[in-house]
Each structure stands twice: as C-alpha cells, then as structure tokens.
mmCIF file of C-alpha atoms in Angstrom:
data_model
loop_
_atom_site.group_PDB
_atom_site.id
_atom_site.type_symbol
_atom_site.label_atom_id
_atom_site.label_comp_id
_atom_site.label_asym_id
_atom_site.label_seq_id
_atom_site.Cartn_x
_atom_site.Cartn_y
_atom_site.Cartn_z
ATOM 1 C CA MET X 1 0.110 -0.187 -0.122
ATOM 2 C CA SER X 2 1.696 3.372 -0.839
ATOM 3 C CA THR X 3 1.423 5.895 1.874
ATOM 4 C CA GLU X 4 3.432 8.782 -0.690
ATOM 5 C CA TRP X 5 -0.109 10.094 -1.747
ATOM 6 C CA ALA X 6 -2.838 11.190 0.272
ATOM 7 C CA PRO X 7 -6.691 12.592 -0.074
ATOM 8 C CA SER X 8 -6.533 16.325 -0.008
ATOM 9 C CA PRO X 9 -9.139 18.204 1.903
ATOM 10 C CA THR X 10 -9.625 20.650 -0.930
ATOM 11 C CA PHE X 11 -9.983 17.867 -3.735
ATOM 12 C CA SER X 12 -13.744 18.046 -5.791
ATOM 13 C CA ILE X 13 -14.661 16.846 -8.451
ATOM 14 C CA PRO X 14 -17.563 19.501 -9.529
ATOM 15 C CA THR X 15 -20.493 18.779 -10.916
ATOM 16 C CA ASP X 16 -23.453 21.234 -12.237
ATOM 17 C CA ARG X 17 -25.048 21.362 -8.377
ATOM 18 C CA LEU X 18 -22.500 19.201 -6.589
ATOM 19 C CA HIS X 19 -19.386 18.734 -4.873
ATOM 20 C CA ILE X 20 -17.869 14.879 -4.767
ATOM 21 C CA SER X 21 -14.980 14.889 -2.239
ATOM 22 C CA TYR X 22 -12.697 12.525 0.596
ATOM 23 C CA PHE X 23 -13.777 12.169 3.286
ATOM 24 C CA GLN X 24 -11.483 13.755 6.309
ATOM 25 C CA VAL X 25 -10.566 11.950 9.168
ATOM 26 C CA ASP X 26 -10.260 15.395 11.194
ATOM 27 C CA ASN X 27 -13.470 16.789 10.114
ATOM 28 C CA PRO X 28 -16.046 16.581 13.149
ATOM 29 C CA LYS X 29 -18.684 17.420 10.791
ATOM 30 C CA GLN X 30 -18.395 14.677 8.129
ATOM 31 C CA SER X 31 -18.452 12.188 11.345
ATOM 32 C CA GLU X 32 -21.635 13.756 12.389
ATOM 33 C CA PHE X 33 -23.186 13.845 9.223
ATOM 34 C CA LEU X 34 -22.447 10.175 7.977
ATOM 35 C CA VAL X 35 -24.374 9.314 11.448
ATOM 36 C CA ARG X 36 -27.162 11.040 10.461
ATOM 37 C CA LEU X 37 -27.543 9.744 7.355
ATOM 38 C CA TRP X 38 -26.670 6.090 7.537
ATOM 39 C CA ASN X 39 -29.591 6.038 10.498
ATOM 40 C CA THR X 40 -32.488 7.481 8.813
ATOM 41 C CA GLU X 41 -35.262 4.925 8.326
ATOM 42 C CA ASP X 42 -34.285 5.163 4.309
ATOM 43 C CA PHE X 43 -31.146 4.146 4.001
ATOM 44 C CA ILE X 44 -31.414 1.016 7.315
ATOM 45 C CA LYS X 45 -34.304 -0.111 5.438
ATOM 46 C CA SER X 46 -32.294 -0.313 2.050
ATOM 47 C CA CYS X 47 -28.812 -1.362 3.589
ATOM 48 C CA GLY X 48 -29.401 -2.310 7.020
ATOM 49 C CA ASN X 49 -27.942 -0.690 10.146
ATOM 50 C CA THR X 50 -24.247 0.008 10.027
ATOM 51 C CA GLY X 51 -24.009 0.505 14.208
ATOM 52 C CA LEU X 52 -22.264 3.910 13.348
ATOM 53 C CA ASP X 53 -24.689 5.913 15.679
ATOM 54 C CA THR X 54 -21.999 8.131 16.829
ATOM 55 C CA PRO X 55 -19.467 10.793 15.572
ATOM 56 C CA GLU X 56 -16.331 8.623 17.419
ATOM 57 C CA LYS X 57 -17.465 5.746 15.475
ATOM 58 C CA ALA X 58 -17.841 7.265 12.261
ATOM 59 C CA ALA X 59 -14.662 8.786 12.600
ATOM 60 C CA ALA X 60 -13.178 5.718 12.983
ATOM 61 C CA PHE X 61 -14.305 4.214 10.644
ATOM 62 C CA ILE X 62 -13.516 7.125 8.087
ATOM 63 C CA LYS X 63 -10.098 6.784 9.283
ATOM 64 C CA ASN X 64 -9.602 2.996 9.667
ATOM 65 C CA ARG X 65 -12.012 1.956 6.432
ATOM 66 C CA VAL X 66 -12.607 4.771 4.108
ATOM 67 C CA GLN X 67 -8.830 5.905 3.852
ATOM 68 C CA LYS X 68 -7.899 2.496 3.662
ATOM 69 C CA ASP X 69 -9.783 2.480 0.511
ATOM 70 C CA TYR X 70 -8.573 6.203 -0.778
ATOM 71 C CA LEU X 71 -4.969 5.113 -0.172
ATOM 72 C CA ARG X 72 -5.236 1.199 -2.657
ATOM 73 C CA ASN X 73 -7.475 2.542 -4.903
ATOM 74 C CA LYS X 74 -7.762 5.813 -4.900
ATOM 75 C CA HIS X 75 -11.151 5.831 -4.498
ATOM 76 C CA GLY X 76 -13.823 4.598 -2.159
ATOM 77 C CA GLN X 77 -16.640 6.484 -0.827
ATOM 78 C CA PHE X 78 -17.164 10.356 -1.383
ATOM 79 C CA LEU X 79 -19.181 12.996 0.176
ATOM 80 C CA VAL X 80 -21.572 14.668 -1.577
ATOM 81 C CA SER X 81 -22.500 18.421 -0.944
ATOM 82 C CA LEU X 82 -25.153 20.546 -2.519
ATOM 83 C CA LYS X 83 -23.982 23.904 -3.851
ATOM 84 C CA PRO X 84 -26.180 26.436 -2.890
ATOM 85 C CA HIS X 85 -25.237 28.726 -5.845
ATOM 86 C CA PRO X 86 -24.026 27.209 -9.375
ATOM 87 C CA ASP X 87 -20.193 28.814 -8.191
ATOM 88 C CA ALA X 88 -20.286 27.925 -4.679
ATOM 89 C CA SER X 89 -16.755 26.044 -3.647
ATOM 90 C CA LEU X 90 -16.597 23.038 -1.473
ATOM 91 C CA ALA X 91 -17.077 24.616 1.402
ATOM 92 C CA GLU X 92 -19.688 26.981 1.143
ATOM 93 C CA SER X 93 -21.961 23.344 0.040
ATOM 94 C CA ARG X 94 -23.605 21.269 2.413
ATOM 95 C CA PRO X 95 -23.128 17.399 3.157
ATOM 96 C CA ILE X 96 -26.383 15.287 1.356
ATOM 97 C CA GLY X 97 -24.804 12.211 1.099
ATOM 98 C CA VAL X 98 -22.854 9.516 -0.210
ATOM 99 C CA VAL X 99 -21.396 8.037 -3.687
ATOM 100 C CA SER X 100 -19.417 5.294 -3.803
ATOM 101 C CA LEU X 101 -16.976 3.418 -5.955
ATOM 102 C CA MET X 102 -15.720 0.594 -4.152
ATOM 103 C CA LYS X 103 -14.125 -2.055 -5.006
ATOM 104 C CA GLY X 104 -12.846 -5.712 -2.344
ATOM 105 C CA GLU X 105 -9.900 -7.075 -1.321
ATOM 106 C CA PRO X 106 -9.000 -10.309 -2.652
ATOM 107 C CA PRO X 107 -9.384 -12.627 -2.577
ATOM 108 C CA ASN X 108 -13.311 -12.316 -1.866
ATOM 109 C CA ALA X 109 -13.721 -9.357 -4.040
ATOM 110 C CA TYR X 110 -14.916 -8.861 -7.874
ATOM 111 C CA SER X 111 -12.517 -7.805 -10.813
ATOM 112 C CA ALA X 112 -14.467 -4.825 -11.113
ATOM 113 C CA PRO X 113 -15.569 -1.828 -8.743
ATOM 114 C CA ASP X 114 -19.407 -1.465 -8.205
ATOM 115 C CA ILE X 115 -21.264 2.053 -8.296
ATOM 116 C CA GLY X 116 -23.109 2.576 -4.917
ATOM 117 C CA TYR X 117 -25.300 5.848 -3.592
ATOM 118 C CA THR X 118 -27.608 6.908 -0.419
ATOM 119 C CA ILE X 119 -28.687 10.765 -0.322
ATOM 120 C CA LEU X 120 -31.092 12.445 2.457
ATOM 121 C CA PRO X 121 -34.891 11.384 1.909
ATOM 122 C CA GLU X 122 -35.430 15.223 1.867
ATOM 123 C CA GLU X 123 -33.166 15.641 -0.917
ATOM 124 C CA SER X 124 -34.015 12.330 -2.807
ATOM 125 C CA GLY X 125 -36.193 12.846 -5.856
ATOM 126 C CA LYS X 126 -34.124 15.614 -7.045
ATOM 127 C CA GLY X 127 -31.918 13.944 -9.360
ATOM 128 C CA TYR X 128 -28.942 14.007 -7.055
ATOM 129 C CA ALA X 129 -27.872 10.777 -7.118
ATOM 130 C CA THR X 130 -27.714 10.411 -10.547
ATOM 131 C CA GLU X 131 -26.001 13.542 -11.139
ATOM 132 C CA ALA X 132 -22.815 12.248 -8.246
ATOM 133 C CA SER X 133 -22.595 9.212 -9.878
ATOM 134 C CA SER X 134 -22.070 10.304 -13.199
ATOM 135 C CA GLY X 135 -19.404 12.618 -11.868
ATOM 136 C CA LEU X 136 -17.861 10.114 -9.774
ATOM 137 C CA LEU X 137 -17.505 7.802 -12.687
ATOM 138 C CA GLU X 138 -17.134 10.228 -15.463
ATOM 139 C CA TYR X 139 -13.551 11.095 -13.177
ATOM 140 C CA ALA X 140 -12.798 7.608 -12.202
ATOM 141 C CA ARG X 141 -12.573 6.281 -15.865
ATOM 142 C CA ARG X 142 -10.924 10.115 -17.249
ATOM 143 C CA GLU X 143 -8.092 10.297 -14.075
ATOM 144 C CA LEU X 144 -8.515 6.751 -12.576
ATOM 145 C CA GLY X 145 -8.128 4.424 -15.477
ATOM 146 C CA VAL X 146 -11.472 2.854 -14.485
ATOM 147 C CA LYS X 147 -12.577 0.760 -17.758
ATOM 148 C CA ASP X 148 -15.085 -1.429 -15.471
ATOM 149 C CA VAL X 149 -17.929 -0.993 -13.700
ATOM 150 C CA LEU X 150 -20.937 -2.853 -12.141
ATOM 151 C CA GLY X 151 -24.111 -1.849 -10.105
ATOM 152 C CA PHE X 152 -25.983 -4.010 -7.688
ATOM 153 C CA CYS X 153 -29.924 -3.055 -5.589
ATOM 154 C CA GLY X 154 -32.281 -5.074 -4.467
ATOM 155 C CA HIS X 155 -34.244 -6.376 -7.014
ATOM 156 C CA ASP X 156 -37.937 -4.854 -6.142
ATOM 157 C CA ASP X 157 -35.724 -1.599 -5.799
ATOM 158 C CA ALA X 158 -36.529 0.165 -8.436
ATOM 159 C CA ARG X 159 -35.398 3.944 -7.427
ATOM 160 C CA SER X 160 -31.738 2.220 -7.430
ATOM 161 C CA ALA X 161 -32.420 0.693 -10.787
ATOM 162 C CA ARG X 162 -34.026 3.887 -12.271
ATOM 163 C CA VAL X 163 -30.372 5.632 -11.360
ATOM 164 C CA LEU X 164 -28.513 2.983 -12.398
ATOM 165 C CA GLN X 165 -30.173 2.612 -15.830
ATOM 166 C CA LYS X 166 -29.655 6.305 -16.339
ATOM 167 C CA ILE X 167 -26.067 6.194 -15.466
ATOM 168 C CA GLY X 168 -25.414 4.131 -18.415
ATOM 169 C CA LEU X 169 -25.134 0.611 -16.961
ATOM 170 C CA GLN X 170 -27.669 -2.177 -18.042
ATOM 171 C CA PHE X 171 -28.906 -5.133 -16.106
ATOM 172 C CA ARG X 172 -27.794 -8.295 -16.331
ATOM 173 C CA GLY X 173 -30.281 -10.421 -14.895
ATOM 174 C CA ASN X 174 -31.057 -11.668 -10.882
ATOM 175 C CA ARG X 175 -28.733 -13.462 -8.623
ATOM 176 C CA LYS X 176 -28.186 -14.275 -5.414
ATOM 177 C CA LEU X 177 -24.784 -13.005 -4.758
ATOM 178 C CA ARG X 178 -23.155 -15.087 -2.147
ATOM 179 C CA VAL X 179 -21.060 -11.504 -1.226
ATOM 180 C CA PHE X 180 -24.106 -9.972 0.341
ATOM 181 C CA GLY X 181 -25.014 -13.101 1.610
ATOM 182 C CA GLY X 182 -27.258 -14.887 -1.099
ATOM 183 C CA ALA X 183 -29.237 -11.832 -0.776
ATOM 184 C CA HIS X 184 -31.482 -11.218 -4.309
ATOM 185 C CA SER X 185 -29.781 -8.905 -6.336
ATOM 186 C CA ALA X 186 -30.263 -7.002 -9.221
ATOM 187 C CA VAL X 187 -27.302 -6.792 -11.898
ATOM 188 C CA TYR X 188 -26.119 -4.374 -13.782
ATOM 189 C CA ALA X 189 -22.506 -3.676 -15.865
ATOM 190 C CA TRP X 190 -21.160 -0.981 -18.712
ATOM 191 C CA PRO X 191 -22.505 -2.402 -22.027
ATOM 192 C CA GLU X 192 -19.063 -3.563 -23.410
ATOM 193 C CA MET X 193 -18.554 -5.699 -19.819
ATOM 194 C CA SER X 194 -18.555 -9.461 -21.067
ATOM 195 C CA GLN X 195 -21.898 -10.797 -20.981
ATOM 196 C CA ASP X 196 -20.262 -13.914 -19.347
ATOM 197 C CA LEU X 197 -20.339 -11.607 -15.602
ATOM 198 C CA ILE X 198 -17.775 -14.734 -14.080
ATOM 199 C CA VAL X 199 -14.864 -13.072 -16.030
ATOM 200 C CA TYR X 200 -15.547 -10.609 -13.093
ATOM 201 C CA GLY X 201 -16.005 -13.233 -10.203
ATOM 202 C CA ILE X 202 -19.855 -12.615 -10.127
ATOM 203 C CA ASP X 203 -21.200 -16.044 -10.045
ATOM 204 C CA ASP X 204 -24.719 -17.167 -7.380
#
C-alpha cells in the first residue's frame, strides 16, 4: 500500500449542482453527517444497520476503512455536497449524501468496482444520486483509468434501478450473490463489459 499519496481536503469533483469530495479523518462535521445519513429509516431499510450511531464511531470508520480504500484504490466512499449557487466552493456547500466506487480486497472481491449512492430522504427524488454517480464515474474513467463498473441493488428496488440505468449501466439479470450473503440482487454492468459476468468473479 502506498503512503506517498493522501486525499486532499480541498479536492472536489464539481458537477452542475454538487461537489464530490474525500472524507477527512479530522472533520467532526463529516462524522456527524455520516451518523445522520446512515441512521435514516430509508438507509437502514435498504442497506441495513451499520452500527455507526455516534460521531466517534463514524470517525473511526473513516480512518480505518474509508481512508484505507483511498490509499489502495484512490477511490471509495465520497461525500456529496449541494452547492447553494452554481459557483459555490466546496467549503460553502452542504453535505447531502454519499456516492461510492468500491472495490474490495482479494480474494473475496470482484475484479471491477461497483457504484453506490445514498442521499438524505428530504433531498431524494431531485436527481442528485444520478448526478453524483455520473460525475464520479466520469472522473474515475478519465483520471483513474477505471474501465469496468458494476452496479447492484435489491431486485425490487425500482428507484435504485432507475439511477443505474440513467448512468448508463445495463441490466444483467437477478442473482443471489454470495458476497451479499445470498441476497436476491439485480446486477448491472457497463454495456461493453463481457456478457459472461463470471469473468469479473460474479457467480451465484
């Protein structure tokens, strides 16, 4: 693992309405926001209870998990912040969600990262998940050389499925994925990726 590179606190992937930035270990407001976001009813229903119910636990998670992903892949979980006006800086913007491009550690990992997102319930339905996901994927392809991307959601999660389709991923069927404990999941992938998903380590 390289220690020469570190996530900059001023880094941002700007989109029309959003800033996409790295989580920082020493930012208590970000830890507090993560607790708020991951303990909403919507998040727990779709993703389960993370157990991160205090800022201290969230800060430890950012340090021990999120930062580790950054150092290994230069991507992982990113903070999504809403601009108050089109030219607003990252510092002026307000956190509303998380967008992620995750790739696990071998041997229990797929060979391609997967895109994910969660937005505060009061900000959902406004296209922010689609905008953040598109912005992150464009950056990952252009700057990090990411060529293959997967997407997963519950087989009956129509809202998440629409986002995956809007950002250009193609439905590849429903599977009971072992990495998710056999949960019945819808699988999406870039259209140019192999039709045989076993190539990427995906099997039932």
